[in-house]
Backbone as numpy.savetxt, mean C-alpha at the origin, in Angstrom:
# Nx Ny Nz CAx CAy CAz Cx Cy Cz
23.08 -2.73 -7.88 22.07 -1.68 -7.99 21.48 -1.66 -9.39
20.15 -1.68 -9.48 19.49 -1.65 -10.78 18.92 -0.28 -11.11
18.65 0.50 -10.07 17.94 1.76 -10.29 18.11 2.62 -9.05
18.19 3.94 -9.23 18.25 4.80 -8.04 17.81 6.22 -8.37
17.19 6.85 -7.38 16.96 8.29 -7.39 18.12 8.91 -6.61
18.73 9.94 -7.19 19.87 10.59 -6.56 19.56 12.06 -6.32
18.98 12.35 -5.17 18.59 13.73 -4.86 17.65 14.29 -5.94
16.72 13.45 -6.37 15.71 13.92 -7.32 14.86 14.99 -6.64
14.73 16.15 -7.26 13.94 17.23 -6.65 13.48 18.20 -7.72
12.53 19.04 -7.33 12.00 20.04 -8.24 11.74 21.32 -7.45
12.35 22.41 -7.89 12.18 23.70 -7.21 11.77 24.73 -8.25
10.70 25.46 -7.95 10.25 26.54 -8.81 10.30 27.83 -8.01
11.19 28.73 -8.39 11.37 29.96 -7.64 11.87 29.64 -6.24
11.11 30.07 -5.25 11.46 29.77 -3.87 10.61 28.65 -3.28
9.89 27.94 -4.15 8.99 26.89 -3.69 9.54 25.51 -4.02
9.60 24.65 -3.03 10.04 23.28 -3.25 8.83 22.45 -3.67
8.76 22.11 -4.94 7.65 21.32 -5.46 7.84 19.83 -5.20
9.11 19.42 -5.11 9.42 18.02 -4.87 10.66 17.95 -3.99
10.51 17.52 -2.72 11.68 17.44 -1.83 12.70 16.43 -2.36
13.92 16.58 -1.93 14.99 15.70 -2.40 14.66 14.24 -2.09
14.74 13.39 -3.11 14.43 11.97 -2.99 15.65 11.16 -3.38
16.17 10.38 -2.43 17.29 9.49 -2.69 16.87 8.08 -2.28
16.89 7.17 -3.25 16.42 5.80 -3.00 17.10 4.86 -3.99
17.63 3.75 -3.49 18.31 2.77 -4.33 17.55 1.45 -4.29
17.37 0.84 -5.46 16.68 -0.44 -5.57 17.50 -1.41 -6.40
17.44 -2.68 -6.02 18.17 -3.72 -6.72 17.20 -4.65 -7.45
17.75 -5.50 -8.28 16.92 -6.49 -8.97 16.20 -7.37 -7.96
14.92 -7.60 -8.21 14.14 -8.44 -7.32 13.53 -7.71 -6.13
13.84 -6.42 -5.98 13.27 -5.63 -4.88 11.83 -5.22 -5.18
11.02 -5.16 -4.14 9.70 -4.54 -4.22 9.67 -3.47 -3.13
9.81 -2.22 -3.53 9.85 -1.10 -2.59 8.55 -0.32 -2.71
7.98 0.06 -1.57 6.74 0.83 -1.57 6.97 2.15 -0.86
6.51 3.23 -1.48 6.70 4.57 -0.95 5.33 5.21 -0.73
5.03 5.57 0.51 3.79 6.28 0.81 4.05 7.77 0.77
3.22 8.50 0.04 3.44 9.93 -0.11 2.12 10.61 -0.46
2.16 11.94 -0.47 1.00 12.71 -0.90 0.83 12.57 -2.41
-0.42 12.67 -2.84 -0.72 12.48 -4.25 0.03 13.49 -5.13
0.16 14.74 -4.67 0.82 15.75 -5.51 2.29 15.40 -5.77
2.97 14.82 -4.79 4.36 14.42 -5.00 4.43 13.25 -5.99
3.54 12.29 -5.83 3.52 11.15 -6.75 3.27 11.61 -8.18
2.30 12.52 -8.34 1.99 13.04 -9.67 3.20 13.72 -10.30
3.94 14.47 -9.51 5.09 15.19 -10.05 6.22 14.25 -10.45
6.41 13.18 -9.68 7.45 12.21 -10.04 7.13 11.57 -11.38
5.88 11.15 -11.55 5.50 10.50 -12.81 5.48 11.50 -13.96
5.15 12.75 -13.68 5.19 13.78 -14.73 6.62 13.96 -15.25
7.60 13.83 -14.37 9.00 13.96 -14.80 9.40 12.81 -15.70
8.89 11.61 -15.43 9.20 10.48 -16.31 8.51 10.62 -17.67
7.36 11.29 -17.68 6.66 11.52 -18.94 7.25 12.67 -19.74
8.11 13.45 -19.10 8.80 14.55 -19.78 10.29 14.42 -19.47
10.99 13.52 -20.15 12.38 13.19 -19.82 13.33 14.39 -19.77
12.93 15.53 -20.38 13.80 16.71 -20.33 14.00 17.18 -18.89
13.06 16.82 -18.01 13.17 17.23 -16.61 14.10 16.32 -15.81
14.48 15.18 -16.41 15.38 14.24 -15.73 16.78 14.38 -16.30
17.78 14.23 -15.47 19.15 14.19 -15.97 19.89 13.05 -15.28
21.04 12.74 -15.79 21.79 11.58 -15.30 22.22 11.73 -13.85
22.25 12.97 -13.36 22.64 13.16 -11.96 21.49 12.84 -11.01
20.26 13.03 -11.47 19.08 12.81 -10.63 18.68 11.35 -10.53
19.03 10.56 -11.55 18.51 9.20 -11.62 19.53 8.29 -12.29
19.67 7.09 -11.75 20.53 6.07 -12.35 19.64 5.00 -12.95
19.77 4.77 -14.25 18.90 3.85 -14.98 19.69 2.63 -15.47
18.98 1.55 -15.83 19.66 0.42 -16.48 20.28 0.85 -17.80
20.99 -0.05 -18.43 21.74 0.28 -19.65 20.86 0.84 -20.76
19.62 0.36 -20.87 18.74 0.82 -21.94 18.01 2.12 -21.61
18.36 2.73 -20.51 17.76 4.02 -20.16 16.27 3.94 -19.88
15.56 5.00 -20.23 14.13 5.06 -19.94 13.32 4.01 -20.70
13.89 3.48 -21.76 13.18 2.43 -22.50 13.00 1.17 -21.65
13.82 1.03 -20.63 13.74 -0.16 -19.78 12.88 0.08 -18.53
12.18 1.24 -18.50 11.34 1.58 -17.35 9.87 1.51 -17.77
9.10 0.73 -17.04 7.65 0.61 -17.28 6.91 1.49 -16.29
5.96 2.28 -16.79 5.15 3.15 -15.93 3.71 2.66 -15.92
3.19 2.39 -14.73 1.77 2.11 -14.58 1.13 3.37 -14.03
0.24 3.96 -14.84 -0.45 5.18 -14.42 -1.96 4.98 -14.52
-2.66 5.49 -13.55 -4.09 5.22 -13.46 -4.88 5.88 -14.59
-4.35 6.92 -15.21 -5.10 7.59 -16.27 -4.70 7.11 -17.66
-3.94 6.01 -17.73 -3.59 5.45 -19.04 -4.86 5.09 -19.81
-4.94 5.52 -21.07 -6.14 5.30 -21.86 -6.25 3.88 -22.39
-7.48 3.45 -22.62 -7.77 2.15 -23.22 -8.71 2.36 -24.40
-8.63 1.49 -25.39 -9.52 1.58 -26.54 -10.88 1.02 -26.18
-11.84 1.90 -26.05 -13.14 1.55 -25.47 -13.92 0.52 -26.28
-13.70 0.44 -27.59 -14.50 -0.47 -28.42 -13.93 -1.88 -28.50
-12.70 -2.05 -28.03 -12.09 -3.38 -28.05 -12.54 -4.18 -26.83
-12.49 -5.50 -26.97 -12.72 -6.36 -25.82 -11.41 -6.53 -25.05
-11.49 -7.14 -23.89 -10.29 -7.38 -23.10 -9.30 -8.25 -23.87
-9.79 -9.32 -24.47 -8.89 -10.24 -25.19 -8.29 -9.55 -26.42
-9.09 -8.75 -27.12 -8.58 -8.03 -28.28 -7.50 -7.03 -27.87
-7.68 -6.40 -26.70 -6.70 -5.44 -26.21 -5.37 -6.12 -25.91
-5.43 -7.27 -25.25 -4.21 -8.00 -24.93 -3.49 -8.43 -26.20
-4.23 -8.90 -27.18 -3.65 -9.32 -28.45 -3.01 -8.12 -29.17
-3.69 -6.98 -29.13 -3.16 -5.75 -29.75 -1.86 -5.34 -29.08
-1.82 -5.37 -27.75 -0.60 -4.99 -27.03 0.56 -5.93 -27.36
0.27 -7.22 -27.48 1.33 -8.18 -27.83 1.96 -7.83 -29.17
1.10 -7.47 -30.15 1.62 -7.09 -31.45 2.35 -5.76 -31.41
1.82 -4.80 -30.64 2.42 -3.47 -30.56 3.83 -3.52 -29.99
4.01 -4.34 -28.96 5.32 -4.41 -28.30 6.15 -5.60 -28.78
5.65 -6.26 -29.84 6.37 -7.36 -30.47 6.79 -8.43 -29.46
5.82 -8.80 -28.64 6.02 -9.85 -27.64 5.06 -11.00 -27.94
5.40 -12.18 -27.44 4.57 -13.35 -27.76 4.14 -14.12 -26.51
3.65 -13.44 -25.48 3.15 -14.19 -24.32 1.84 -14.89 -24.68
1.50 -15.92 -23.95 0.25 -16.63 -24.16 -0.88 -15.80 -23.57
-1.83 -15.39 -24.42 -2.92 -14.53 -23.96 -3.75 -15.22 -22.88
-3.93 -16.53 -23.01 -4.69 -17.26 -22.00 -4.00 -17.19 -20.64
-2.67 -17.24 -20.64 -1.92 -17.12 -19.39 -2.10 -15.73 -18.78
-2.13 -14.71 -19.64 -2.34 -13.35 -19.15 -3.72 -13.22 -18.51
-4.72 -13.80 -19.16 -6.08 -13.75 -18.62 -6.15 -14.44 -17.27
-5.42 -15.53 -17.13 -5.44 -16.28 -15.88 -4.73 -15.52 -14.77
-3.53 -15.04 -15.07 -2.75 -14.37 -14.04 -3.43 -13.11 -13.53
-4.13 -12.42 -14.43 -4.81 -11.17 -14.03 -6.30 -11.36 -13.77
-6.73 -12.61 -13.70 -8.11 -12.94 -13.36 -9.10 -12.21 -14.26
-8.89 -12.35 -15.58 -9.72 -11.63 -16.55 -10.58 -12.55 -17.41
-10.55 -13.86 -17.14 -11.31 -14.79 -17.98 -12.80 -14.44 -18.02
-13.34 -14.03 -16.88 -14.79 -13.78 -16.79 -15.21 -12.59 -17.66
-14.28 -11.71 -17.99 -14.63 -10.53 -18.79 -13.82 -10.47 -20.09
-13.29 -11.60 -20.52 -12.41 -11.64 -21.69 -13.07 -11.08 -22.95
-14.38 -11.28 -23.08 -15.08 -10.83 -24.29 -15.96 -9.61 -24.02
-15.72 -8.97 -22.91 -16.46 -7.74 -22.58 -15.70 -6.55 -23.16
-16.43 -5.59 -23.74 -15.79 -4.40 -24.27 -15.29 -3.52 -23.13
-14.22 -2.81 -23.40 -13.58 -1.98 -22.38 -14.57 -1.00 -21.76
-15.43 -0.44 -22.58 -16.36 0.59 -22.06 -17.35 0.03 -21.06
-17.47 -1.30 -20.99 -18.40 -1.91 -20.04 -17.70 -2.49 -18.81
-16.40 -2.34 -18.72 -15.67 -2.89 -17.59 -15.89 -2.05 -16.33
-15.81 -2.72 -15.18 -15.80 -1.98 -13.92 -14.42 -1.35 -13.73
-14.32 -0.46 -12.76 -13.02 0.19 -12.49 -11.97 -0.85 -12.10
-12.37 -1.87 -11.34 -11.42 -2.90 -10.92 -11.00 -3.78 -12.08
-11.92 -4.11 -12.98 -11.58 -4.91 -14.16 -10.63 -4.13 -15.07
-10.88 -2.83 -15.22 -9.99 -1.99 -16.04 -8.60 -1.95 -15.44
-8.52 -1.88 -14.12 -7.22 -1.86 -13.46 -6.48 -3.17 -13.70
-7.17 -4.30 -13.60 -6.51 -5.59 -13.82 -6.02 -5.71 -15.26
-6.77 -5.13 -16.19 -6.34 -5.15 -17.60 -5.08 -4.31 -17.75
-5.03 -3.14 -17.13 -3.82 -2.31 -17.22 -2.63 -3.02 -16.60
-2.88 -3.74 -15.51 -1.79 -4.48 -14.88 -1.22 -5.54 -15.82
-2.08 -6.11 -16.66 -1.61 -7.14 -17.60 -0.57 -6.58 -18.56
-0.63 -5.27 -18.82 0.34 -4.69 -19.75 1.76 -4.79 -19.21
1.91 -4.87 -17.89 3.24 -5.00 -17.30 3.87 -6.34 -17.64
3.04 -7.34 -17.92 3.54 -8.66 -18.29 3.91 -8.72 -19.76
3.43 -7.76 -20.54 3.70 -7.74 -21.98 4.90 -6.86 -22.30
4.96 -5.68 -21.65 6.07 -4.75 -21.88 7.23 -5.12 -20.97
8.10 -5.97 -21.43 9.23 -6.40 -20.61 10.10 -5.20 -20.24
10.43 -5.08 -18.97 11.22 -3.95 -18.49 12.15 -4.41 -17.38
13.11 -3.58 -17.06 14.00 -3.85 -15.92 13.46 -3.22 -14.64
12.78 -2.07 -14.81 12.26 -1.32 -13.65 10.77 -1.06 -13.89
9.95 -1.28 -12.86 8.51 -1.08 -12.94 8.09 -0.06 -11.88
7.50 1.04 -12.32 7.01 2.07 -11.41 5.48 2.09 -11.46
4.86 1.99 -10.29 3.40 1.93 -10.20 2.87 3.15 -9.45
1.90 3.80 -10.05 1.25 4.97 -9.43 -0.05 4.53 -8.76
-0.06 4.48 -7.44 -1.23 4.18 -6.62 -2.11 3.08 -7.23
-1.56 1.89 -7.47 -2.31 0.85 -8.19 -3.48 0.27 -7.40
-3.50 0.43 -6.06 -4.58 -0.15 -5.25 -5.76 0.79 -5.07
-5.67 2.00 -5.60 -6.69 3.00 -5.34 -8.03 2.59 -5.95
-9.05 2.50 -5.09 -10.44 2.27 -5.51 -10.63 0.96 -6.29
-9.92 -0.09 -5.90 -10.15 -1.39 -6.53 -10.61 -2.39 -5.48
-11.22 -3.48 -5.93 -11.77 -4.46 -5.00 -10.69 -5.43 -4.53
-11.08 -6.30 -3.57 -10.12 -7.24 -2.98 -9.58 -8.22 -4.02
-10.41 -8.62 -4.96 -9.97 -9.53 -6.02 -8.81 -8.91 -6.80
-8.95 -7.64 -7.13 -7.92 -6.95 -7.91 -6.67 -6.69 -7.06
-6.85 -6.45 -5.77 -5.69 -6.28 -4.89 -4.87 -7.56 -4.82
-5.55 -8.69 -4.80 -4.84 -9.96 -4.79 -4.07 -10.18 -6.10
-4.70 -9.81 -7.22 -4.03 -9.91 -8.52 -2.79 -9.01 -8.53
-2.93 -7.79 -8.03 -1.81 -6.86 -7.97 -0.67 -7.45 -7.15
-0.98 -7.99 -5.99 0.05 -8.57 -5.12 0.79 -9.70 -5.82
0.03 -10.58 -6.48 0.63 -11.70 -7.21 1.50 -11.20 -8.36
1.02 -10.17 -9.05 1.77 -9.62 -10.19 3.11 -9.04 -9.75
3.12 -8.29 -8.66 4.37 -7.69 -8.19 5.38 -8.76 -7.82
4.92 -9.81 -7.16 5.81 -10.92 -6.81 6.36 -11.59 -8.07
5.51 -11.74 -9.07 5.91 -12.35 -10.35 6.99 -11.51 -11.03
6.79 -10.19 -11.08 7.76 -9.31 -11.73 9.10 -9.34 -11.00
9.06 -9.32 -9.67 10.30 -9.34 -8.89 11.01 -10.68 -9.02
10.24 -11.76 -9.01 10.82 -13.10 -9.13 11.56 -13.27 -10.45
11.08 -12.57 -11.47 11.70 -12.66 -12.79 12.75 -11.58 -13.03
13.27 -11.02 -11.95 14.40 -10.11 -12.06 14.07 -8.64 -12.19
12.79 -8.30 -12.10 12.40 -6.90 -12.21 12.65 -6.14 -10.91
12.78 -4.85 -11.03 12.88 -3.96 -9.87 11.57 -3.20 -9.79
10.87 -3.32 -8.68 9.52 -2.78 -8.56 9.47 -1.67 -7.51
8.93 -0.51 -7.90 8.68 0.59 -6.97 7.22 0.98 -7.05
6.56 0.95 -5.92 5.14 1.30 -5.84 5.01 2.60 -5.06
4.36 3.57 -5.65 4.06 4.83 -4.96 2.57 4.84 -4.63
2.24 5.06 -3.37 0.85 5.00 -2.95 0.57 6.07 -1.91
-0.68 6.48 -1.82 -1.05 7.52 -0.87 -1.40 6.95 0.50
-1.51 5.63 0.64 -1.92 5.05 1.92 -0.83 4.16 2.49
-0.62 4.28 3.78 0.39 3.47 4.45 0.01 2.00 4.44
-1.27 1.70 4.58 -1.71 0.30 4.60 -1.32 -0.40 3.31
-1.53 0.26 2.16 -1.16 -0.35 0.88 0.35 -0.49 0.76
1.09 0.49 1.25 2.55 0.42 1.19 3.06 -0.77 2.00
2.52 -0.96 3.19 2.95 -2.07 4.05 2.56 -3.41 3.42
1.39 -3.47 2.82 0.91 -4.72 2.24 1.71 -5.11 1.00
2.12 -4.12 0.22 2.73 -4.42 -1.08 4.26 -4.46 -1.05
4.88 -3.70 -0.18 6.33 -3.56 -0.24 7.10 -4.49 0.67
8.23 -4.97 0.17 9.16 -5.69 1.03 9.90 -4.72 1.95
10.14 -3.51 1.44 10.63 -2.40 2.24 9.66 -1.24 2.04
9.41 -0.50 3.11 8.39 0.55 3.07 9.01 1.88 3.49
8.64 2.94 2.76 9.18 4.27 3.03 8.03 5.28 3.07
8.26 6.36 3.80 7.36 7.51 3.77 8.13 8.69 3.20
7.50 9.36 2.22 8.15 10.48 1.53 7.27 11.71 1.70
7.81 12.73 2.35 7.06 13.96 2.57 8.01 15.15 2.46
7.57 16.30 3.00 8.37 17.51 2.84 9.74 17.41 3.51
9.90 16.44 4.41 11.20 16.24 5.07 12.08 15.24 4.33
11.60 14.76 3.20 12.37 13.79 2.44 11.88 12.38 2.66
12.77 11.41 2.52 12.42 10.00 2.58 12.87 9.38 3.89
11.96 8.65 4.54 12.32 7.91 5.75 11.80 6.48 5.62
12.66 5.52 5.95 12.23 4.12 5.93 11.37 3.84 7.15
10.29 3.10 6.95 9.41 2.70 8.04 9.84 1.32 8.50
10.18 1.24 9.76 10.66 -0.03 10.30 9.53 -1.03 10.35
9.74 -2.19 9.73 8.73 -3.23 9.70 8.75 -4.04 10.98
7.62 -4.63 11.31 7.55 -5.47 12.49 8.37 -6.74 12.29
9.22 -7.05 13.28 9.95 -8.31 13.31 9.93 -8.79 14.74
9.88 -10.11 14.90 9.76 -10.65 16.25 10.85 -10.14 17.17
12.09 -10.09 16.66 13.18 -9.69 17.54 13.22 -8.19 17.79
12.40 -7.42 17.04 12.43 -5.97 17.19 11.18 -5.44 17.87
10.27 -6.34 18.28 9.05 -5.91 18.94 9.37 -5.22 20.25
8.61 -4.21 20.57 8.76 -3.57 21.87 8.37 -4.56 22.95
9.08 -4.50 24.07 8.82 -5.44 25.16 7.80 -4.81 26.10
6.63 -5.44 26.18 5.59 -5.01 27.09 5.41 -6.05 28.17
4.79 -5.66 29.27 4.39 -6.65 30.27 3.37 -7.55 29.65
3.52 -8.85 29.85 2.63 -9.80 29.23 1.26 -9.72 29.88
0.29 -9.45 29.03 -1.09 -9.36 29.50 -1.94 -10.24 28.62
-2.57 -11.24 29.18 -3.40 -12.15 28.40 -4.73 -11.50 28.09
-5.07 -11.47 26.78 -6.34 -10.89 26.38 -7.52 -11.74 26.83
-7.24 -13.03 27.07 -8.33 -13.93 27.40 -8.51 -14.11 28.90
-7.60 -13.59 29.69 -7.66 -13.80 31.13 -8.23 -12.55 31.78
-9.53 -12.46 31.86 -10.17 -11.26 32.38 -9.89 -11.05 33.86
-9.47 -12.11 34.55 -9.21 -11.97 35.98 -8.01 -11.09 36.25
-7.11 -10.97 35.27 -5.92 -10.16 35.45 -6.06 -8.76 34.85
-7.23 -8.48 34.26 -7.43 -7.19 33.61 -8.61 -6.45 34.22
-8.38 -5.21 34.55 -9.45 -4.38 35.06 -10.05 -3.62 33.90
-11.37 -3.70 33.73 -12.02 -3.04 32.61 -11.87 -1.53 32.73
-11.45 -0.92 31.63 -11.27 0.52 31.60 -12.57 1.18 31.14
-13.09 2.09 31.90 -14.34 2.75 31.56 -14.13 4.18 31.09
-12.88 4.69 31.20 -12.64 6.06 30.81 -12.66 6.20 29.30
-12.92 7.41 28.84 -13.03 7.66 27.41 -11.68 8.09 26.84
-11.60 8.06 25.52 -10.38 8.43 24.82 -10.57 9.83 24.25
-9.62 10.71 24.52 -9.77 12.10 24.12 -9.04 12.40 22.81
-9.57 13.37 22.10 -8.94 13.87 20.88 -9.26 15.35 20.77
-8.32 16.11 20.24 -8.51 17.55 20.16 -8.62 17.99 18.71
-9.65 18.81 18.44 -9.83 19.41 17.13 -9.96 20.91 17.33
-8.95 21.63 16.86 -8.86 23.08 17.09 -8.96 23.35 18.59
-10.00 24.08 19.04 -10.08 24.41 20.46 -11.07 23.52 21.20
-11.49 22.42 20.55 -12.45 21.52 21.17 -11.80 20.19 21.51
-12.23 19.60 22.61 -11.77 18.27 22.99 -12.94 17.31 22.91
-12.78 16.25 22.12 -13.81 15.23 21.96 -13.48 14.04 22.85
-14.50 13.45 23.44 -14.34 12.26 24.26 -15.09 11.11 23.60
-14.36 10.05 23.24 -14.96 8.93 22.55 -15.05 7.71 23.46
-16.19 7.06 23.40 -16.31 5.74 24.00 -15.41 4.81 23.20
-14.56 3.99 23.83 -13.66 3.13 23.07 -14.36 2.29 22.00
-15.59 1.88 22.24 -16.28 1.04 21.27 -16.70 1.80 20.02
-16.60 3.14 20.06 -16.87 3.93 18.86 -15.70 3.90 17.89
-14.53 3.58 18.39 -13.29 3.67 17.60 -13.12 2.43 16.74
-12.88 2.61 15.45 -12.63 1.49 14.54 -11.19 1.00 14.68
-10.25 1.92 14.58 -8.84 1.57 14.75 -8.05 2.84 15.05
-6.81 2.66 15.44 -5.92 3.76 15.81 -4.62 3.60 15.03
-4.13 4.70 14.49 -2.90 4.66 13.70 -1.88 5.65 14.25
-0.63 5.23 14.30 0.46 6.13 14.67 1.25 6.47 13.41
1.42 7.75 13.15 2.21 8.17 11.99 2.81 9.54 12.25
4.04 9.71 11.81 4.76 10.97 11.91 4.74 11.52 13.33
4.89 10.63 14.31 4.99 11.06 15.69 3.67 11.42 16.34
2.54 11.20 15.64 1.22 11.50 16.18 0.35 10.24 16.19
-0.71 10.29 16.98 -1.67 9.20 17.05 -3.01 9.70 16.54
-3.68 8.89 15.71 -4.95 9.27 15.12 -6.01 8.21 15.41
-7.18 8.67 15.84 -8.32 7.80 16.09 -9.22 7.84 14.86
-9.64 6.66 14.40 -10.54 6.59 13.25 -11.93 6.18 13.73
-12.86 7.12 13.59 -14.23 6.92 14.05 -15.16 7.19 12.87
-15.86 6.15 12.41 -16.70 6.26 11.22 -15.86 6.75 10.05
-16.24 7.86 9.43 -15.51 8.34 8.25 -14.43 9.36 8.61
-14.23 9.64 9.89 -13.35 10.73 10.27 -12.15 10.25 11.08
-11.11 11.09 11.09 -9.95 10.82 11.92 -9.70 12.00 12.85
-9.25 11.68 14.06 -9.04 12.69 15.08 -7.67 12.47 15.71
-6.92 13.56 15.86 -5.59 13.48 16.46 -5.70 13.37 17.98
-4.92 12.48 18.55 -4.89 12.29 20.00 -3.49 12.55 20.51
-3.39 13.12 21.70 -2.08 13.38 22.29 -1.52 12.17 23.01
-2.31 11.10 23.12 -1.88 9.89 23.80 -1.12 8.98 22.84
-0.03 8.39 23.27 0.74 7.51 22.39 -0.01 6.22 22.13
0.33 5.56 21.03 -0.34 4.30 20.71 0.00 3.22 21.73
1.19 3.29 22.30 1.57 2.33 23.34 0.68 2.50 24.57
0.46 3.77 24.99 -0.39 4.01 26.15 -1.83 3.61 25.87
-2.30 3.86 24.65 -3.67 3.47 24.30 -3.80 1.96 24.26
-2.76 1.27 23.80 -2.79 -0.20 23.79 -2.97 -0.72 25.21
-2.22 -0.18 26.16 -2.30 -0.65 27.54 -3.69 -0.40 28.13
-4.30 0.74 27.75 -5.62 1.08 28.27 -6.74 0.28 27.61
-6.60 0.04 26.30 -7.72 -0.52 25.52 -7.63 -2.02 25.30
-6.48 -2.61 25.59 -6.33 -4.06 25.39 -7.41 -4.86 26.13
-7.75 -4.53 27.37 -8.80 -5.29 28.06 -10.17 -5.16 27.43
-10.36 -4.16 26.56 -11.65 -3.94 25.92 -11.71 -4.57 24.53
-10.72 -5.36 24.18 -10.75 -6.05 22.90 -10.01 -5.36 21.78
-9.09 -4.46 22.10 -8.24 -3.86 21.08 -6.96 -4.67 20.95
-6.46 -4.78 19.73 -5.32 -5.66 19.44 -4.28 -4.91 18.63
-3.02 -4.99 19.03 -1.92 -4.33 18.31 -1.57 -5.21 17.11
-2.20 -4.93 15.98 -2.03 -5.76 14.80 -0.75 -5.43 14.03
-0.19 -4.27 14.30 1.01 -3.84 13.60 1.66 -2.77 14.45
2.93 -2.54 14.25 3.64 -1.52 15.04 2.90 -0.19 15.01
2.28 0.15 13.88 1.64 1.46 13.73 0.13 1.42 13.88
-0.44 0.25 14.18 -1.90 0.13 14.20 -2.40 -0.63 15.42
-3.51 -0.14 15.96 -4.23 -0.78 17.06 -5.68 -0.88 16.60
-6.25 -2.09 16.58 -7.57 -2.28 15.99 -8.57 -2.75 17.03
-9.80 -2.30 16.87 -10.92 -2.78 17.66 -11.37 -4.10 17.04
-11.14 -5.21 17.72 -11.43 -6.53 17.15 -12.91 -6.72 16.85
-13.77 -5.95 17.50 -15.20 -6.05 17.20 -15.51 -5.55 15.79
-14.58 -4.80 15.21 -14.80 -4.27 13.86 -14.20 -5.17 12.77
-13.43 -6.18 13.16 -12.77 -7.01 12.17 -13.76 -7.98 11.53
-13.86 -7.90 10.20 -14.76 -8.77 9.46 -14.03 -9.93 8.81
-12.77 -9.70 8.39 -12.06 -10.72 7.62 -10.56 -10.56 7.79
-9.85 -11.68 7.87 -8.40 -11.69 7.82 -8.00 -12.07 6.39
-7.28 -11.18 5.73 -6.90 -11.40 4.33 -5.45 -11.87 4.27
-5.23 -13.01 3.67 -3.88 -13.56 3.52 -3.44 -13.31 2.07
-2.54 -12.35 1.90 -2.03 -12.05 0.55 -0.94 -13.03 0.15
-0.07 -13.35 1.10 0.99 -14.33 0.90 1.43 -14.79 2.27
2.45 -15.64 2.35 2.87 -16.16 3.64 3.51 -15.08 4.51
3.80 -13.93 3.94 4.41 -12.85 4.72 3.60 -11.56 4.70
2.42 -11.57 4.11 1.65 -10.34 3.96 0.19 -10.58 4.30
-0.33 -9.79 5.26 -1.69 -9.97 5.74 -2.34 -8.61 5.96
-3.68 -8.60 5.91 -4.44 -7.40 6.22 -5.69 -7.79 6.99
-6.27 -6.81 7.66 -7.56 -6.98 8.33 -8.58 -6.12 7.60
-9.69 -6.72 7.23 -10.79 -5.98 6.61 -11.80 -5.67 7.71
-12.20 -4.41 7.81 -13.07 -3.99 8.89 -14.52 -3.83 8.43
-15.41 -4.10 9.34 -16.85 -3.96 9.07 -17.29 -2.59 9.56
-16.76 -1.55 8.91 -17.16 -0.19 9.26 -17.69 0.50 8.01
-18.13 1.73 8.15 -18.74 2.44 7.03 -17.78 2.60 5.86
-16.49 2.74 6.16 -15.50 2.95 5.10 -14.95 1.65 4.52
-15.34 0.49 5.11 -14.81 -0.81 4.68 -13.28 -0.78 4.66
-12.70 -0.27 5.74 -11.26 -0.06 5.81 -10.49 -1.38 5.80
-9.27 -1.34 5.29 -8.33 -2.45 5.45 -7.07 -1.89 6.10
-6.53 -2.60 7.08 -5.33 -2.16 7.77 -4.36 -3.33 7.83
-3.06 -3.05 7.95 -2.07 -4.13 7.91 -2.04 -4.97 9.17
-1.69 -6.23 8.99 -1.48 -7.18 10.08 -0.09 -7.77 9.89
0.80 -7.57 10.84 2.17 -8.04 10.68 2.24 -9.56 10.83
3.31 -10.14 10.30 3.46 -11.60 10.33 3.45 -12.14 11.75
4.20 -11.49 12.64 4.26 -11.96 14.02 2.92 -11.85 14.72
2.20 -10.76 14.47 0.91 -10.58 15.12 -0.19 -11.40 14.48
0.03 -11.87 13.25 -0.92 -12.80 12.63 -0.99 -14.08 13.46
0.16 -14.59 13.88 0.19 -15.80 14.70 -0.49 -15.56 16.05
-0.24 -14.38 16.64 -0.86 -14.07 17.92 -2.38 -13.97 17.79
-2.84 -13.37 16.68 -4.27 -13.23 16.48 -4.93 -14.58 16.27
-4.26 -15.48 15.53 -4.82 -16.81 15.32 -4.99 -17.54 16.67
-4.01 -17.39 17.54 -4.13 -18.02 18.87 -5.26 -17.38 19.66
-5.38 -16.09 19.55 -6.38 -15.36 20.31 -7.81 -15.78 19.94
-8.04 -15.98 18.62 -9.40 -16.32 18.19 -9.53 -17.82 17.88
-8.52 -18.59 18.34 -8.56 -20.05 18.26 -8.70 -20.57 16.82
-7.87 -20.01 15.92 -7.85 -20.50 14.54 -6.82 -21.62 14.40
């Protein structure tokens, strides 16, 4: 064990500000925790104010908090420096001697190496902040929603960086507000809410639910479903044409339909919706996701075990694609 939360919690009066969190991580682990932003903010606030932490709440490496690296989205940068000057400054500040050219390459910063910080895009700034993790050697790396509002190029850099840190003996914990990012980034994935921490079971071939085999390409064995999909909002029931739906997600025992920029709760299980919508071109890309293949614009390969689907919808959504279903999708679209 390299690091652990031991019933970490925060209570003010009669209000639970942070539910009990118990989680153990070892060297080389990449753990991803999906949670509400307010919980993530409070966890990082406790690390920024060590008086709120005690030895009973958290188990640290031998060097204590000095061996913990925090990636926070509001970390300041010196606006008048260039990217290369910033990296050089950090190397001197932390008395490290990494090759700056290697840092630029790993974080895909060569194109903006001589650009001043104040002129960087949000994604370029994020990649620069990520480079600091390669300079500040640590045993444990905590990341606060690192994928938020960044482009695909930066997401790929982030994925590569996390693998690099873990390969070199680091313990990595990523806290994110979206399940898709948690599934894409973590080797183990958890959901943390008011009920505490629950591990999300990842898709594995031997653990897949057994359904009757239905060929998506054999229309002779499938009867087209013309009925609509219902969702309830307060006292109203909405009926959606299946082709209006971008994708469907199951979480916390509920099913949600994503239509344009909005989500709607449905009382129908994702398994039942899969059986109804499969003949219309919907594909179970992950245990928790059912996607309308007409909306899929790109299959993103992050690594040999991590994939996502990029959708051609108004929100430019990305949703996870499990390893087993990646092979099925390739066969389906003849890749």
